[in-house]
Amino acid sequence: MATTLTATFDSRREAELTVERLVQEHGIDRAAISIAADGDENSAGTEKSGSDLPDGSQDSSSRDDAALTGMVMVVVDLDDDAQAEQVKDAFVEFNSAGVVEN
């Protein structure tokens, strides 16, 4: 039976790290995963990280031009229900704000 798992993240970086974990370590097809803003506006999340920071450090005080308009959503479509736990574990590992299963 097919399963769709959706999680939201505070930063684009967390979302992308989750996707890389799923593809590289768990063999999930990249075409089965999508990343998008969780809303109508373009967003890099709600927290500055990575390239939103001047030197990639954790000091977020020097830039204010990141598109921080909302959470970043990762959706994974699975044909194999056995992979659902691996996906959920990756969502938790990279600090998802919650998981919805359809």
Short mmCIF file of N, CA and C in Angstrom, two decimals:
data_model
loop_
_atom_site.label_atom_id
_atom_site.label_comp_id
_atom_site.label_asym_id
_atom_site.label_seq_id
_atom_site.Cartn_x
_atom_site.Cartn_y
_atom_site.Cartn_z
N MET A 1 0.84 -1.18 0.00
CA MET A 1 0.00 0.00 0.00
C MET A 1 0.89 1.25 0.00
N ALA A 2 0.54 2.23 -0.76
CA ALA A 2 1.31 3.47 -0.86
C ALA A 2 1.06 4.35 0.36
N THR A 3 2.12 5.02 0.79
CA THR A 3 2.06 5.92 1.93
C THR A 3 2.74 7.22 1.57
N THR A 4 2.18 8.32 2.03
CA THR A 4 2.80 9.63 1.86
C THR A 4 3.08 10.20 3.25
N LEU A 5 4.33 10.57 3.47
CA LEU A 5 4.73 11.18 4.74
C LEU A 5 5.14 12.62 4.47
N THR A 6 4.67 13.53 5.31
CA THR A 6 4.96 14.95 5.16
C THR A 6 5.48 15.49 6.50
N ALA A 7 6.55 16.28 6.42
CA ALA A 7 7.09 16.92 7.63
C ALA A 7 7.48 18.35 7.30
N THR A 8 7.49 19.20 8.31
CA THR A 8 7.91 20.59 8.12
C THR A 8 9.15 20.85 8.96
N PHE A 9 9.99 21.76 8.44
CA PHE A 9 11.27 22.07 9.07
C PHE A 9 11.43 23.58 9.18
N ASP A 10 12.22 24.01 10.18
CA ASP A 10 12.47 25.42 10.39
C ASP A 10 13.42 26.02 9.36
N SER A 11 14.25 25.18 8.74
CA SER A 11 15.20 25.72 7.76
C SER A 11 15.29 24.82 6.53
N ARG A 12 15.63 25.43 5.43
CA ARG A 12 15.85 24.69 4.18
C ARG A 12 16.98 23.69 4.37
N ARG A 13 17.99 24.06 5.13
CA ARG A 13 19.14 23.19 5.39
C ARG A 13 18.68 21.88 6.03
N GLU A 14 17.85 21.96 7.06
CA GLU A 14 17.35 20.74 7.72
C GLU A 14 16.57 19.87 6.74
N ALA A 15 15.76 20.51 5.90
CA ALA A 15 14.99 19.76 4.92
C ALA A 15 15.90 19.05 3.92
N GLU A 16 16.91 19.76 3.44
CA GLU A 16 17.82 19.17 2.46
C GLU A 16 18.67 18.06 3.06
N LEU A 17 19.10 18.22 4.31
CA LEU A 17 19.85 17.15 4.97
C LEU A 17 19.00 15.90 5.14
N THR A 18 17.73 16.10 5.42
CA THR A 18 16.81 14.96 5.54
C THR A 18 16.72 14.22 4.21
N VAL A 19 16.55 14.96 3.12
CA VAL A 19 16.45 14.34 1.80
C VAL A 19 17.72 13.57 1.47
N GLU A 20 18.87 14.15 1.73
CA GLU A 20 20.14 13.47 1.45
C GLU A 20 20.26 12.18 2.25
N ARG A 21 19.84 12.21 3.51
CA ARG A 21 19.88 11.00 4.34
C ARG A 21 18.99 9.92 3.73
N LEU A 22 17.79 10.30 3.32
CA LEU A 22 16.85 9.32 2.77
C LEU A 22 17.37 8.71 1.47
N VAL A 23 17.94 9.52 0.62
CA VAL A 23 18.43 9.05 -0.69
C VAL A 23 19.71 8.24 -0.54
N GLN A 24 20.68 8.79 0.17
CA GLN A 24 22.00 8.16 0.23
C GLN A 24 22.08 6.97 1.17
N GLU A 25 21.40 7.01 2.30
CA GLU A 25 21.54 5.94 3.27
C GLU A 25 20.39 4.94 3.27
N HIS A 26 19.23 5.37 2.78
CA HIS A 26 18.08 4.47 2.83
C HIS A 26 17.58 4.08 1.45
N GLY A 27 18.23 4.58 0.39
CA GLY A 27 17.91 4.16 -0.97
C GLY A 27 16.55 4.60 -1.49
N ILE A 28 15.99 5.64 -0.92
CA ILE A 28 14.70 6.15 -1.40
C ILE A 28 14.94 6.95 -2.67
N ASP A 29 14.13 6.71 -3.67
CA ASP A 29 14.27 7.38 -4.96
C ASP A 29 14.05 8.88 -4.79
N ARG A 30 15.01 9.68 -5.26
CA ARG A 30 14.92 11.15 -5.14
C ARG A 30 13.66 11.69 -5.81
N ALA A 31 13.21 11.02 -6.86
CA ALA A 31 12.00 11.47 -7.57
C ALA A 31 10.74 11.31 -6.71
N ALA A 32 10.82 10.53 -5.64
CA ALA A 32 9.68 10.32 -4.76
C ALA A 32 9.62 11.35 -3.63
N ILE A 33 10.57 12.30 -3.64
CA ILE A 33 10.68 13.28 -2.56
C ILE A 33 10.56 14.69 -3.14
N SER A 34 9.78 15.52 -2.47
CA SER A 34 9.70 16.92 -2.90
C SER A 34 9.94 17.83 -1.69
N ILE A 35 10.50 19.00 -1.98
CA ILE A 35 10.72 20.05 -0.98
C ILE A 35 10.02 21.30 -1.48
N ALA A 36 9.26 21.94 -0.61
CA ALA A 36 8.55 23.16 -1.00
C ALA A 36 8.29 24.02 0.24
N ALA A 37 8.01 25.26 -0.01
CA ALA A 37 7.59 26.14 1.08
C ALA A 37 6.25 25.63 1.60
N ASP A 38 6.06 25.70 2.90
CA ASP A 38 4.80 25.28 3.50
C ASP A 38 3.86 26.48 3.54
N GLY A 39 3.40 26.87 2.36
CA GLY A 39 2.54 28.04 2.22
C GLY A 39 2.67 28.61 0.83
N ASP A 40 2.07 29.74 0.61
CA ASP A 40 2.03 30.35 -0.73
C ASP A 40 3.29 31.12 -1.09
N GLU A 41 4.04 31.62 -0.10
CA GLU A 41 5.21 32.44 -0.39
C GLU A 41 6.48 31.59 -0.42
N ASN A 42 7.45 32.02 -1.24
CA ASN A 42 8.75 31.38 -1.25
C ASN A 42 9.37 31.51 0.13
N SER A 43 10.04 30.46 0.61
CA SER A 43 10.62 30.53 1.94
C SER A 43 11.84 29.63 2.05
N ALA A 44 12.80 30.08 2.82
CA ALA A 44 13.96 29.27 3.18
C ALA A 44 13.80 28.73 4.59
N GLY A 45 12.60 28.88 5.14
CA GLY A 45 12.32 28.41 6.50
C GLY A 45 12.01 29.57 7.42
N THR A 46 12.13 29.30 8.71
CA THR A 46 11.88 30.33 9.71
C THR A 46 13.15 30.72 10.45
N GLU A 47 14.24 29.96 10.22
CA GLU A 47 15.52 30.23 10.86
C GLU A 47 16.61 30.38 9.81
N LYS A 48 17.54 31.31 10.05
CA LYS A 48 18.69 31.47 9.16
C LYS A 48 19.63 30.29 9.35
N SER A 49 20.21 29.84 8.22
CA SER A 49 21.22 28.78 8.28
C SER A 49 21.98 28.75 6.97
N GLY A 50 23.13 28.10 6.98
CA GLY A 50 23.90 27.90 5.75
C GLY A 50 24.18 29.18 5.00
N SER A 51 23.77 29.24 3.74
CA SER A 51 24.08 30.39 2.88
C SER A 51 23.32 31.65 3.27
N ASP A 52 22.35 31.54 4.16
CA ASP A 52 21.67 32.74 4.66
C ASP A 52 22.57 33.51 5.63
N LEU A 53 23.63 32.86 6.09
CA LEU A 53 24.57 33.47 7.00
C LEU A 53 25.81 33.90 6.23
N PRO A 54 26.47 34.95 6.62
CA PRO A 54 27.58 35.48 5.83
C PRO A 54 28.72 34.49 5.61
N ASP A 55 29.02 33.66 6.59
CA ASP A 55 30.12 32.72 6.44
C ASP A 55 29.72 31.30 6.79
N GLY A 56 28.42 31.02 6.83
CA GLY A 56 27.93 29.69 7.17
C GLY A 56 27.97 29.39 8.66
N SER A 57 28.36 30.36 9.46
CA SER A 57 28.42 30.16 10.90
C SER A 57 27.02 30.21 11.49
N GLN A 58 26.92 30.05 12.75
CA GLN A 58 25.63 30.10 13.42
C GLN A 58 25.25 31.50 13.88
N ASP A 59 26.08 32.51 13.59
CA ASP A 59 25.78 33.89 13.96
C ASP A 59 24.86 34.49 12.92
N SER A 60 23.61 34.71 13.29
CA SER A 60 22.61 35.17 12.32
C SER A 60 22.35 36.67 12.40
N SER A 61 23.23 37.41 13.05
CA SER A 61 22.95 38.83 13.28
C SER A 61 23.30 39.74 12.11
N SER A 62 24.06 39.29 11.11
CA SER A 62 24.56 40.22 10.10
C SER A 62 23.78 40.27 8.79
N ARG A 63 22.89 39.32 8.50
CA ARG A 63 22.10 39.37 7.25
C ARG A 63 20.62 39.40 7.58
N ASP A 64 19.88 40.13 6.78
CA ASP A 64 18.44 40.17 7.00
C ASP A 64 17.66 40.02 5.71
N ASP A 65 18.28 39.43 4.66
CA ASP A 65 17.60 39.32 3.38
C ASP A 65 17.13 37.91 3.03
N ALA A 66 17.23 36.98 3.96
CA ALA A 66 16.75 35.62 3.71
C ALA A 66 15.23 35.61 3.64
N ALA A 67 14.68 34.78 2.77
CA ALA A 67 13.22 34.66 2.64
C ALA A 67 12.69 33.77 3.75
N LEU A 68 12.55 34.34 4.94
CA LEU A 68 12.10 33.58 6.11
C LEU A 68 10.62 33.84 6.36
N THR A 69 9.79 33.31 5.47
CA THR A 69 8.36 33.58 5.54
C THR A 69 7.55 32.40 6.05
N GLY A 70 8.19 31.28 6.35
CA GLY A 70 7.46 30.12 6.84
C GLY A 70 8.31 28.87 6.81
N MET A 71 7.72 27.79 7.21
CA MET A 71 8.40 26.51 7.29
C MET A 71 8.68 25.94 5.89
N VAL A 72 9.56 24.94 5.84
CA VAL A 72 9.88 24.22 4.62
C VAL A 72 9.33 22.81 4.77
N MET A 73 8.61 22.35 3.74
CA MET A 73 7.93 21.07 3.79
C MET A 73 8.65 20.03 2.94
N VAL A 74 8.78 18.82 3.48
CA VAL A 74 9.31 17.68 2.73
C VAL A 74 8.20 16.64 2.64
N VAL A 75 7.93 16.18 1.41
CA VAL A 75 6.91 15.16 1.16
C VAL A 75 7.58 13.95 0.53
N VAL A 76 7.33 12.77 1.10
CA VAL A 76 7.92 11.54 0.60
C VAL A 76 6.79 10.57 0.25
N ASP A 77 6.75 10.15 -1.01
CA ASP A 77 5.77 9.16 -1.47
C ASP A 77 6.44 7.80 -1.50
N LEU A 78 5.90 6.87 -0.73
CA LEU A 78 6.49 5.54 -0.61
C LEU A 78 5.57 4.46 -1.16
N ASP A 79 6.14 3.53 -1.90
CA ASP A 79 5.41 2.34 -2.32
C ASP A 79 5.63 1.21 -1.33
N ASP A 80 6.71 1.31 -0.55
CA ASP A 80 7.10 0.28 0.41
C ASP A 80 6.85 0.80 1.83
N ASP A 81 5.81 0.29 2.47
CA ASP A 81 5.48 0.75 3.83
C ASP A 81 6.60 0.47 4.82
N ALA A 82 7.45 -0.50 4.52
CA ALA A 82 8.56 -0.83 5.42
C ALA A 82 9.54 0.34 5.55
N GLN A 83 9.60 1.21 4.55
CA GLN A 83 10.51 2.36 4.61
C GLN A 83 9.95 3.52 5.43
N ALA A 84 8.70 3.45 5.80
CA ALA A 84 8.05 4.55 6.53
C ALA A 84 8.78 4.87 7.83
N GLU A 85 9.21 3.86 8.57
CA GLU A 85 9.91 4.11 9.84
C GLU A 85 11.25 4.79 9.60
N GLN A 86 11.95 4.41 8.52
CA GLN A 86 13.22 5.06 8.20
C GLN A 86 13.00 6.54 7.89
N VAL A 87 11.94 6.84 7.17
CA VAL A 87 11.63 8.23 6.83
C VAL A 87 11.28 9.01 8.10
N LYS A 88 10.46 8.44 8.94
CA LYS A 88 10.08 9.11 10.19
C LYS A 88 11.31 9.36 11.06
N ASP A 89 12.20 8.38 11.13
CA ASP A 89 13.42 8.55 11.93
C ASP A 89 14.28 9.69 11.39
N ALA A 90 14.40 9.79 10.06
CA ALA A 90 15.17 10.89 9.45
C ALA A 90 14.50 12.23 9.73
N PHE A 91 13.18 12.27 9.67
CA PHE A 91 12.47 13.51 9.99
C PHE A 91 12.80 13.96 11.42
N VAL A 92 12.78 13.02 12.36
CA VAL A 92 13.08 13.35 13.75
C VAL A 92 14.54 13.76 13.91
N GLU A 93 15.45 13.03 13.25
CA GLU A 93 16.89 13.32 13.36
C GLU A 93 17.21 14.76 12.96
N PHE A 94 16.50 15.28 11.96
CA PHE A 94 16.78 16.63 11.48
C PHE A 94 15.73 17.64 11.95
N ASN A 95 15.11 17.34 13.09
CA ASN A 95 14.28 18.28 13.85
C ASN A 95 13.02 18.74 13.14
N SER A 96 12.29 17.80 12.55
CA SER A 96 11.02 18.20 11.95
C SER A 96 10.07 18.69 13.03
N ALA A 97 9.16 19.56 12.61
CA ALA A 97 8.18 20.11 13.54
C ALA A 97 7.00 19.17 13.72
N GLY A 98 6.96 18.11 12.96
CA GLY A 98 5.88 17.14 13.04
C GLY A 98 5.76 16.35 11.76
N VAL A 99 5.11 15.19 11.83
CA VAL A 99 4.96 14.31 10.68
C VAL A 99 3.48 13.99 10.49
N VAL A 100 3.06 14.06 9.23
CA VAL A 100 1.68 13.69 8.88
C VAL A 100 1.79 12.50 7.92
N GLU A 101 1.01 11.47 8.18
CA GLU A 101 1.00 10.28 7.32
C GLU A 101 -0.34 10.17 6.63
N ASN A 102 -0.30 10.01 5.30
CA ASN A 102 -1.52 9.84 4.51
C ASN A 102 -1.48 8.52 3.78
#
